[in-house]
Short mmCIF file of C-alpha atoms and ligand atoms in Angstrom, two decimals:
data_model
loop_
_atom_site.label_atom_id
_atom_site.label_comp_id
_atom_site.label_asym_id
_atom_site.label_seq_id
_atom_site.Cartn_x
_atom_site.Cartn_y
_atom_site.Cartn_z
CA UNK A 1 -8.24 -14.63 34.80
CA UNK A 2 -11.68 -16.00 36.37
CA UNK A 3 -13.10 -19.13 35.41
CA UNK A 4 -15.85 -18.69 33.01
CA UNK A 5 -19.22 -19.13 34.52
CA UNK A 6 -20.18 -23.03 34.20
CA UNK A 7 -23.86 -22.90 32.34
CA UNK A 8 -25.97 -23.97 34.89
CA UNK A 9 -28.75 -26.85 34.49
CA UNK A 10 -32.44 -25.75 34.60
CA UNK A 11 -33.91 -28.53 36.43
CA UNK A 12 -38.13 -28.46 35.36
CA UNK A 13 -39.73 -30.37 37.67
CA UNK A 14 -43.96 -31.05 37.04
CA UNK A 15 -44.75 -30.86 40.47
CA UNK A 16 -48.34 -31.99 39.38
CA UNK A 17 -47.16 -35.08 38.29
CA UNK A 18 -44.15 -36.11 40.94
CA UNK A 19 -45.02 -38.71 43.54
CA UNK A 20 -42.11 -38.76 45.71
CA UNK A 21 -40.72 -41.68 44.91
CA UNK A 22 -37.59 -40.31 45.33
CA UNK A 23 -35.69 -43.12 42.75
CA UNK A 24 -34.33 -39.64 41.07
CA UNK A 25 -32.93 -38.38 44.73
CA UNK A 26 -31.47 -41.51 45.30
CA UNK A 27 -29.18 -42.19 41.99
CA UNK A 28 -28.04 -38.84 41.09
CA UNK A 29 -24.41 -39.34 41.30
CA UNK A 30 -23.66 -35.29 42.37
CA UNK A 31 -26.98 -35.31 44.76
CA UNK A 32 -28.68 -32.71 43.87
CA UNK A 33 -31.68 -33.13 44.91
CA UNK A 34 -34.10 -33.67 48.18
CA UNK A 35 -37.43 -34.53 49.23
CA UNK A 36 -39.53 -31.74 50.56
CA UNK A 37 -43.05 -32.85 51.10
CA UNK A 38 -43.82 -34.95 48.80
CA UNK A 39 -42.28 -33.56 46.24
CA UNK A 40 -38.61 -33.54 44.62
CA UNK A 41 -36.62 -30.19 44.99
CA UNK A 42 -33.68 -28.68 44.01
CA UNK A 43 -30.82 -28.70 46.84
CA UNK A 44 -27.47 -27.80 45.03
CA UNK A 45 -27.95 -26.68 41.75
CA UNK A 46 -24.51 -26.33 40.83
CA UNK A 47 -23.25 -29.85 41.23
CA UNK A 48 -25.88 -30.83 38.06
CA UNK A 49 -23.92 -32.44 35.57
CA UNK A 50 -27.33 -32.83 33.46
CA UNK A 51 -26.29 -36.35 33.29
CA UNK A 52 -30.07 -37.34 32.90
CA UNK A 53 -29.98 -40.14 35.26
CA UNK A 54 -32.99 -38.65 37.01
CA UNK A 55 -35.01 -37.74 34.21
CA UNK A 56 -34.56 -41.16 32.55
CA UNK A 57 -35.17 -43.35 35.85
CA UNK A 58 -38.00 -41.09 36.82
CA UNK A 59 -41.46 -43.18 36.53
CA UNK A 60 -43.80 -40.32 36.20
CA UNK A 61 -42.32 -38.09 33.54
CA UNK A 62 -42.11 -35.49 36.71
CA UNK A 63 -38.56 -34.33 35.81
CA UNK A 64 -36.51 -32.64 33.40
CA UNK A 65 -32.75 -31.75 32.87
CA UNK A 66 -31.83 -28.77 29.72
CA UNK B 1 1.10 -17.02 19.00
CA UNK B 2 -1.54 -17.32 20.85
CA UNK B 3 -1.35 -21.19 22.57
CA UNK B 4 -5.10 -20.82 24.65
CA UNK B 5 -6.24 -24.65 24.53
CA UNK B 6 -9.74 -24.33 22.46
CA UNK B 7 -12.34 -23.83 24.26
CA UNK B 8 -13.80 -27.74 25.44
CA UNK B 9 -17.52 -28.09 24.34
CA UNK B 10 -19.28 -28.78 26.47
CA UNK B 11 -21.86 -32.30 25.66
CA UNK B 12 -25.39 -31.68 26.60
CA UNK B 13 -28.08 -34.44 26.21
CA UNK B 14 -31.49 -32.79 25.69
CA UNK B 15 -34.25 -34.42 27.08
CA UNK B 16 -35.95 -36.44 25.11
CA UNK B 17 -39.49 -35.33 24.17
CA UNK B 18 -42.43 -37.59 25.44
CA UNK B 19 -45.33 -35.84 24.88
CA UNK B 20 -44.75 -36.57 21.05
CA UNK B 21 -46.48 -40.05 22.06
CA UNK B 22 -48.23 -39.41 25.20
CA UNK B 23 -51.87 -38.43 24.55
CA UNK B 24 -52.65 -35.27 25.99
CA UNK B 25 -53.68 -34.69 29.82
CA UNK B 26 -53.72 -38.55 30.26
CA UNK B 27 -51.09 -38.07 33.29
CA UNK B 28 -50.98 -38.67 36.31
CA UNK B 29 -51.01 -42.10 35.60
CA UNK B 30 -52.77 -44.46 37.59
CA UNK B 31 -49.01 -46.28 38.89
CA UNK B 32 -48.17 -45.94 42.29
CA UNK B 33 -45.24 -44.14 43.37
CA UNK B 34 -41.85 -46.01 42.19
CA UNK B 35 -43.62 -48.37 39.89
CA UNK B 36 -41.12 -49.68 37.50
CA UNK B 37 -43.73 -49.63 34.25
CA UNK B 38 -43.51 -46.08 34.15
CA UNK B 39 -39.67 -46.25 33.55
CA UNK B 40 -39.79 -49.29 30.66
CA UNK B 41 -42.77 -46.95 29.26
CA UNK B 42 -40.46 -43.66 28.83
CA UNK B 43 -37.37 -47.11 27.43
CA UNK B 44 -40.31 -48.34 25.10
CA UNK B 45 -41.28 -44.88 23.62
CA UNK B 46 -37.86 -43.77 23.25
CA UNK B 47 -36.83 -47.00 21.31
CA UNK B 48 -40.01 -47.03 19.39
CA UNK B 49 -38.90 -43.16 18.15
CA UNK B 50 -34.99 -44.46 17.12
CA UNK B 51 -37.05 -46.97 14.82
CA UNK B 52 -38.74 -44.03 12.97
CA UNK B 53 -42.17 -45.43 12.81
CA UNK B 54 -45.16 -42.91 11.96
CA UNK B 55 -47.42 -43.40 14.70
CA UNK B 56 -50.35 -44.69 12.88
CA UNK B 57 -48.20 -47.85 11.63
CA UNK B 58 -48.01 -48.66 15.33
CA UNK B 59 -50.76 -50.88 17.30
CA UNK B 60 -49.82 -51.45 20.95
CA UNK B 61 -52.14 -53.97 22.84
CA UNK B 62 -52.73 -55.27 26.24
CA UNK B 63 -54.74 -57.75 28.50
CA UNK B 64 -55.15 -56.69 32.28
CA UNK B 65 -52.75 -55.77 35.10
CA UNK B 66 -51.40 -52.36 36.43
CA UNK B 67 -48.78 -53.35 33.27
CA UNK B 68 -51.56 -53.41 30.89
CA UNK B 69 -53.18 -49.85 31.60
CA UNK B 70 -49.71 -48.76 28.80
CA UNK B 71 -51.59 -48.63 25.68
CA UNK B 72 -54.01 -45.84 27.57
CA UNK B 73 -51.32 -43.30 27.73
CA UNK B 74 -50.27 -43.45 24.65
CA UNK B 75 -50.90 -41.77 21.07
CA UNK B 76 -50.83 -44.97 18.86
CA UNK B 77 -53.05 -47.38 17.90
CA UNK B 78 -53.97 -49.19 20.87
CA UNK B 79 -56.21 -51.93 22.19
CA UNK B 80 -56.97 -52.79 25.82
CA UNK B 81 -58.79 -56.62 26.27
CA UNK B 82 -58.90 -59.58 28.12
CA UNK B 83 -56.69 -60.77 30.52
CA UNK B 84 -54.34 -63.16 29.43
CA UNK B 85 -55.65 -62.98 25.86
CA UNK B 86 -53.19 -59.42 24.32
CA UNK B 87 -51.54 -62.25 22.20
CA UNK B 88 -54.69 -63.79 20.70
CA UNK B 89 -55.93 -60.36 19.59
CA UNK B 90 -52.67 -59.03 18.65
CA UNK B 91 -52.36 -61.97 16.12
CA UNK B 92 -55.38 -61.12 15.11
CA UNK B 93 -54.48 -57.25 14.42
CA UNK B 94 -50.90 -58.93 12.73
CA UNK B 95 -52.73 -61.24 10.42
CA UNK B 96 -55.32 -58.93 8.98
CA UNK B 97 -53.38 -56.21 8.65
CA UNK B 98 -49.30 -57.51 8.18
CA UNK B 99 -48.25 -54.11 7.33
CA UNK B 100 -48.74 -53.11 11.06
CA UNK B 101 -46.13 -52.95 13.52
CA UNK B 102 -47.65 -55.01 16.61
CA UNK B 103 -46.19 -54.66 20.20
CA UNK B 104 -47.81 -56.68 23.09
CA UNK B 105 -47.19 -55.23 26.89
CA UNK B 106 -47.98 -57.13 29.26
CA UNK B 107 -47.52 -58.42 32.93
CA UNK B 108 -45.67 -61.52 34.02
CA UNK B 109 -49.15 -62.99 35.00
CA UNK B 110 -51.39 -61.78 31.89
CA UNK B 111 -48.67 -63.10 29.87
CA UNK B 112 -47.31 -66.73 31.69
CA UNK B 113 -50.13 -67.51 33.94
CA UNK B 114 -53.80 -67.00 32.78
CA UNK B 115 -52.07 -66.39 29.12
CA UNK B 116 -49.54 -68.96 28.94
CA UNK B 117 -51.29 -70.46 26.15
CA UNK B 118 -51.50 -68.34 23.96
CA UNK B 119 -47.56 -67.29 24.79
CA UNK B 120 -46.34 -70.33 23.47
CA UNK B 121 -48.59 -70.74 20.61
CA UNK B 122 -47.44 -67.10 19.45
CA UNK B 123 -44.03 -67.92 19.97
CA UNK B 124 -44.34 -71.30 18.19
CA UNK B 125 -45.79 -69.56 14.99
CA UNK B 126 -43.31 -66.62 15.00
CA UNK B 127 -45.61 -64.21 14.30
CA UNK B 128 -43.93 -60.94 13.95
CA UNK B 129 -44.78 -59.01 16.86
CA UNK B 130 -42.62 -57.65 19.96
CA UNK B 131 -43.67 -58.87 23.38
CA UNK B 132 -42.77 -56.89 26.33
CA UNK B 133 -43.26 -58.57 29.64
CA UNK B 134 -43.30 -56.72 32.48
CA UNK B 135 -42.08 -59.23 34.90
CA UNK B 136 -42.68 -57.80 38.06
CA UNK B 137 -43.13 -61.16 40.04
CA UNK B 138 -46.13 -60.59 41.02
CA UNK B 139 -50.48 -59.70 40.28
CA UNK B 140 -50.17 -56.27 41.24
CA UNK B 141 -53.02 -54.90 39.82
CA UNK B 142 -55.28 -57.28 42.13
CA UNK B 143 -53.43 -56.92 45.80
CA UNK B 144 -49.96 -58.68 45.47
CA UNK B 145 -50.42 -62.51 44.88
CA UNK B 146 -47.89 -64.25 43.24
CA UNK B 147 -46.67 -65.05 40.04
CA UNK B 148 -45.18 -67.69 37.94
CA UNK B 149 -42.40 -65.64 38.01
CA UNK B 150 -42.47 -65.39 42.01
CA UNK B 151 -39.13 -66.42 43.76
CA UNK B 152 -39.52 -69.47 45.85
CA UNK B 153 -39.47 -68.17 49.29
CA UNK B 154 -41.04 -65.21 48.28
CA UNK B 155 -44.21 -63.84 50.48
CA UNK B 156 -47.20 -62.69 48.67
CA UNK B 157 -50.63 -62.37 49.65
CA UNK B 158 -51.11 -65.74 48.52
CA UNK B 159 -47.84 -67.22 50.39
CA UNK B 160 -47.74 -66.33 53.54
CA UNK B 161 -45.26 -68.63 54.69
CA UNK B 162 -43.02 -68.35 51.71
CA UNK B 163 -43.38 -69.51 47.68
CA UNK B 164 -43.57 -72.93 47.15
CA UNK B 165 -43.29 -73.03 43.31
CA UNK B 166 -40.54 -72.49 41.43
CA UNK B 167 -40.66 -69.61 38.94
CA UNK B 168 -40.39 -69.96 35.20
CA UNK B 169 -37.86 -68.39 33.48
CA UNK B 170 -39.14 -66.41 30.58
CA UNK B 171 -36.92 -66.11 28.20
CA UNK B 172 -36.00 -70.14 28.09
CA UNK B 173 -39.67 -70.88 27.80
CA UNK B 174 -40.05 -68.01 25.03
CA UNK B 175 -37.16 -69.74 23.52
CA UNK B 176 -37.94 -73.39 23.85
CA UNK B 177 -41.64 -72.68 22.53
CA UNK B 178 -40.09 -71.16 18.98
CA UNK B 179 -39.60 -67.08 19.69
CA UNK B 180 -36.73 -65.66 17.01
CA UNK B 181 -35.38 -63.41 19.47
CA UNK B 182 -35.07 -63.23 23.26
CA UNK B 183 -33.79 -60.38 25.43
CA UNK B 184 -34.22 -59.77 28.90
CA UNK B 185 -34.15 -56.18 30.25
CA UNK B 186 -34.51 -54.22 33.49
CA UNK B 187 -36.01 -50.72 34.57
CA UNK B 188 -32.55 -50.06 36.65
CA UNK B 189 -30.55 -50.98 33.26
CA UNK B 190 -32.94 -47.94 31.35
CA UNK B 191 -30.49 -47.35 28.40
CA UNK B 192 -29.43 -50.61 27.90
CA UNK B 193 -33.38 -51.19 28.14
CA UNK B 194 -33.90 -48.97 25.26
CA UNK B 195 -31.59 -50.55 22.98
CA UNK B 196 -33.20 -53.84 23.84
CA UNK B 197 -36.15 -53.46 23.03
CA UNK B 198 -35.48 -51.40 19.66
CA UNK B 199 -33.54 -54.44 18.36
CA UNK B 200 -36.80 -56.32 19.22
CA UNK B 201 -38.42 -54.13 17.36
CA UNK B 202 -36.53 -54.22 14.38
CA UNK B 203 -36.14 -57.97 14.14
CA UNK B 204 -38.39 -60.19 12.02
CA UNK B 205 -40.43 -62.23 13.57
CA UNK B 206 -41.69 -63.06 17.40
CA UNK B 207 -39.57 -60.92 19.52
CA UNK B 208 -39.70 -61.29 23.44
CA UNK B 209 -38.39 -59.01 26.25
CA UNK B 210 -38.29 -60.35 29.46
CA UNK B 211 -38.40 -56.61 31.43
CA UNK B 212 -37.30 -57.01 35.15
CA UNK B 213 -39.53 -54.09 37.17
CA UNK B 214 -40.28 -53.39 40.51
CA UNK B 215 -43.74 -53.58 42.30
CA UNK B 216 -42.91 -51.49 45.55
CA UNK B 217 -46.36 -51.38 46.96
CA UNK B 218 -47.09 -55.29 47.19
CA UNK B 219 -43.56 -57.40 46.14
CA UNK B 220 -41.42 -55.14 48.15
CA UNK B 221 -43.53 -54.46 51.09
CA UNK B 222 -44.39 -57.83 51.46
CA UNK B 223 -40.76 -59.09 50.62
CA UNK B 224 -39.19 -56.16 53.42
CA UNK B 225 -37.62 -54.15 50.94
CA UNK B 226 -37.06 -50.30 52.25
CA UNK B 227 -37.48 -48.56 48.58
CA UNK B 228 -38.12 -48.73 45.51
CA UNK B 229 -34.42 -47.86 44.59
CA UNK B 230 -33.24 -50.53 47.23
CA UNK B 231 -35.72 -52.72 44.87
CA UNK B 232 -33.96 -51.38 41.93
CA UNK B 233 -30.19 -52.35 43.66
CA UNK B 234 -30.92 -55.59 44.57
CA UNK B 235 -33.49 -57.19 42.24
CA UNK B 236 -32.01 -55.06 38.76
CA UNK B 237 -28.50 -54.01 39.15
CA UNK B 238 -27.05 -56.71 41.76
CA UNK B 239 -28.98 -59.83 40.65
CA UNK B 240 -28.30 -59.22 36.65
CA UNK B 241 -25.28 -59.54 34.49
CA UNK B 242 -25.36 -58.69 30.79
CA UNK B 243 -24.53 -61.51 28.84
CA UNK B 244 -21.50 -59.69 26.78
CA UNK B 245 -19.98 -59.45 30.73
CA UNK B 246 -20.94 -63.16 31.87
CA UNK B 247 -17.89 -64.91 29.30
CA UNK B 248 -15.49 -62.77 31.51
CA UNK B 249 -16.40 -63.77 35.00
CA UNK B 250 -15.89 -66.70 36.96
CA UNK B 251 -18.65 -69.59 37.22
CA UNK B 252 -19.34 -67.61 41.15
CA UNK B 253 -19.95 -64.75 40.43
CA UNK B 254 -23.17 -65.78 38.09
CA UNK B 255 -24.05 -67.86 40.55
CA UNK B 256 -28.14 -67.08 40.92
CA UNK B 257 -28.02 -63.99 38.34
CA UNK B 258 -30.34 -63.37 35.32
CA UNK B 259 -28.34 -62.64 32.40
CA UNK B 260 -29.44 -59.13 29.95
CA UNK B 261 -29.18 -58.67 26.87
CA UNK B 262 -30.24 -60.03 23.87
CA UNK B 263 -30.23 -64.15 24.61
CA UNK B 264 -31.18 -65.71 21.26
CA UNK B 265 -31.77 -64.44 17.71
CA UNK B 266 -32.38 -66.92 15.38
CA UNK B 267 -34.02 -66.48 11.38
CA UNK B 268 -37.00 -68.74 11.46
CA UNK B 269 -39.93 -68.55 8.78
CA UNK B 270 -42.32 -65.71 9.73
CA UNK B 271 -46.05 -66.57 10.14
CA UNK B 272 -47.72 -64.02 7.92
CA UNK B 273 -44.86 -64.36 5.31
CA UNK B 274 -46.11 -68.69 5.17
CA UNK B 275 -49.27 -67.48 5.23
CA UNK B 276 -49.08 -65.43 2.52
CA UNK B 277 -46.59 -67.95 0.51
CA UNK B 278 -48.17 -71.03 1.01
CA UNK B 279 -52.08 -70.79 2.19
CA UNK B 280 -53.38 -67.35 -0.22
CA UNK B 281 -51.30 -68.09 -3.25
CA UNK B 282 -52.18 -71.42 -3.55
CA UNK B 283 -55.77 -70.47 -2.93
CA UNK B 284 -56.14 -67.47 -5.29
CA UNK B 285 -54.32 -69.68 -7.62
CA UNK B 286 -57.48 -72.45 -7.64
CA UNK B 287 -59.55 -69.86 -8.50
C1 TPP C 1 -60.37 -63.59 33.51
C2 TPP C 1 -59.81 -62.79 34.62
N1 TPP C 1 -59.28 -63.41 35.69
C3 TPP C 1 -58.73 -62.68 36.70
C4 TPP C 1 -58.75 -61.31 36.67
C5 TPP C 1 -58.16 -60.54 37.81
N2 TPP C 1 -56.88 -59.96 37.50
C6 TPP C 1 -56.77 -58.71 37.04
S1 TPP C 1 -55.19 -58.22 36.80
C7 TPP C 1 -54.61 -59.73 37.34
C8 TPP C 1 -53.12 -60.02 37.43
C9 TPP C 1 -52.24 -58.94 36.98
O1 TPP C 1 -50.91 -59.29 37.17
P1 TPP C 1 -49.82 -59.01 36.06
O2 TPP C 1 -50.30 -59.42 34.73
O3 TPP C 1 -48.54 -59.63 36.51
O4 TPP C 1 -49.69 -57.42 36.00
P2 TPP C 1 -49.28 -56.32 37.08
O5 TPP C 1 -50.57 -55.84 37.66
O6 TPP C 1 -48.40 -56.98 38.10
O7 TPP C 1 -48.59 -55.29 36.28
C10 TPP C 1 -55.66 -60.58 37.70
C11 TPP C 1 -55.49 -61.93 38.23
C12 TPP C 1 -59.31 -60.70 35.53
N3 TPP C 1 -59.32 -59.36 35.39
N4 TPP C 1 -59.84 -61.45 34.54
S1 SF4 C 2 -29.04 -34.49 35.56
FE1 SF4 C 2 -27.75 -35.92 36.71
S2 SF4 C 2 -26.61 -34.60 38.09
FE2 SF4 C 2 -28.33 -33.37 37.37
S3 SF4 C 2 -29.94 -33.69 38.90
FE3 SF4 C 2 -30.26 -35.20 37.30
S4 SF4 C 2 -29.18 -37.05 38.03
FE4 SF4 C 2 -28.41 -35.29 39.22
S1 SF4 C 3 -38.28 -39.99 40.26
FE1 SF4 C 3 -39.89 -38.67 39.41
S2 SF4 C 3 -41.71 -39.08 40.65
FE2 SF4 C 3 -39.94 -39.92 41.77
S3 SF4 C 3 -39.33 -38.24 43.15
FE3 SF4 C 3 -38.12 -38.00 41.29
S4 SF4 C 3 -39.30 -36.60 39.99
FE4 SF4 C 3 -40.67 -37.33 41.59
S1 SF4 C 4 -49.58 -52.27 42.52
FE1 SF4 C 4 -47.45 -52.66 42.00
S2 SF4 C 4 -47.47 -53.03 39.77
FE2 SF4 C 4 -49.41 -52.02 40.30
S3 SF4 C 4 -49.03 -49.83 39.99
FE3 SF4 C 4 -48.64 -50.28 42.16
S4 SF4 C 4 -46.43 -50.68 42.24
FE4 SF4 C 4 -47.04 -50.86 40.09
#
């Protein structure tokens, strides 16, 4: 039998508000994310453990993990 | 019989809402990028919610520094004034109106240097307010000089070939000067933060929190740090220890660390409650 389908995060980034800091990039412990521009993105989606680690490290209120 | 384990549930942390006490279309704010206050803002508002307090019993007020610009973001009661002088006007706010629940934020140099006055004076009269200070060892708000929380050795604007003074340490001169509780705190350390400073919150009396945070646009380029997160390693995570961890490790290994946690709690005589008990009883009493 297949694996049920893991839920998958949905990572809201305010792209208005993130300033690249990249202190969210840095301690996610599954890296998820990357810098493009100056702005956080999502790079692997699947390895989100919506641990929060970003969200609650992230000085700008740019980021959000549901 | 049907032996299927049941099915794990899976634990999911919501995030927690901030726009509750952020005042509308106030953000960006004015921080640079990687600015520690913005993390012990989003520690402060998430402690201030675990306490329960209707916004309008809240009064959060500042003097000047990037640290001070808080109270500007945020949906309470909130006064912005001089620099060095949040803890005169905050006793103010406390004495006229006890009822209140007062928190000071501040920077390490509105609150040691230009206000270090009237720091120990509010901490000798344990007043019941909560101080946060933002000890970011340096003036960033004004180009990067340094602090009296500076490391000797440190360069700043205003030592170029290194600091020659030695810092103060915060919570021992909160302590020595008559505070009922002392923490210390960092931005790295967020949770931990959070539970920190709600304790402060809840305790009776003049509560400090010594709040480690990073300035990476003047302390860190100035001091050769890469990041803001290697700021966060170095200065937070490696150069703390909490103090329910120090007991367990050898004299070495806290060898030049800060310790976390809450330092000193102590039930001392609250200044309101004497005033109250021994200046307007008497004096209604007369009349
Ligand atoms: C009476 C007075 N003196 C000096 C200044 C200039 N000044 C503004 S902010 C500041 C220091 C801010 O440093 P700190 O309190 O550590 O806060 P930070 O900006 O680092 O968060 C100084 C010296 C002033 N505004 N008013
Ligand atoms: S919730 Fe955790 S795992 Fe997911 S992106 Fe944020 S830090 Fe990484
Ligand atoms: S921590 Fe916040 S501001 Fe910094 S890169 Fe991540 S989302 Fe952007
Ligand atoms: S100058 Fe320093 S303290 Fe001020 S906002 Fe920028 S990083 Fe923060």
């Amino acid at each position: 039998m297949a694996e049920p389908a893991k839920k998958l995060a949905k990572i809201v980034i305010n792209e208005r508000l993130c300033k690249g800091c990249s202190i969210c990039i840095d301690f996610c412990p599954t890296n998820v994310l990357e810098l493009k521009g100056s702005c956080v993105a999502v790079k692997d989606l699947e390895a989100c453990t919506r641990c929060q680690l970003c969200d609650l490290r992230c000085p700008d209120f740019a980021i959000q993990v549901f | 019989m049907s032996t299927a384990a049941p099915e794990k549930k899976e634990k999911v942390v919501q995030p927690f809402d901030y726009d509750k006490y952020l005042r509308p279309n106030k953000l960006p704010h004015i921080w640079c990028p990687g600015c520690g206050h913005g993390i012990v803002l989003k520690a402060l508002l998430r402690a201030i919610d675990k306490t329960g307090l209707p916004k309008d019993n809240i009064v959060m007020v500042s003097g000047i520094g990037c640290s001070s610009r808080t109270p500007g973001y945020v949906d309470f009661n909130t006064m912005h004034t001089l620099h060095g002088r949040a803890m005169a006007f905050a006793t103010g706010i406390k004495f006229a109106r006890p009822d209140l629940k007062v928190i000071v934020v501040t920077g390490d140099g509105d609150a040691l240097a230009i206000g270090g006055n009237h720091f120990i004076h509010a901490c000798r009269r344990n007043i019941d307010m909560t101080v946060l200070v933002y000890t970011n060892a340096t003036y960033g708000m004004t180009g990067g000089q340094y602090s009296p929380t500076s490391p000797i050795g440190s360069t700043a604007t205003t030592s170029r070939y290194g600091n020659i003074e030695p810092p103060f340490d915060t919570c021992e001169m909160a302590k020595a000067s008559g505070a009922s509780f002392v923490a210390r705190g960092t931005a790295y350390h967020t949770i931990e933060l959070e539970r920190t400073i709600y304790d402060a919150l809840m305790h009776k009396g003049m509560s400090v929190v010594d709040i480690i945070d990073a300035c990476p646009t003047y302390f860190g380029r100035m001091n050769k740090y890469k990041s803001a997160t290697q700021m966060m390693e170095i200065l937070e995570k490696d150069n703390t220890v909490n103090i329910k961890q120090a007991d367990k490790l050898p004299p070495e290994k806290l060898q030049g660390k800060m310790l976390r946690g809450v330092l000193h709690k102590v039930d001392r005589p609250e200044y309101c409650d004497q005033y109250e008990e021994h200046v307007i009883k008497k004096a209604t009493s007369k009349e």
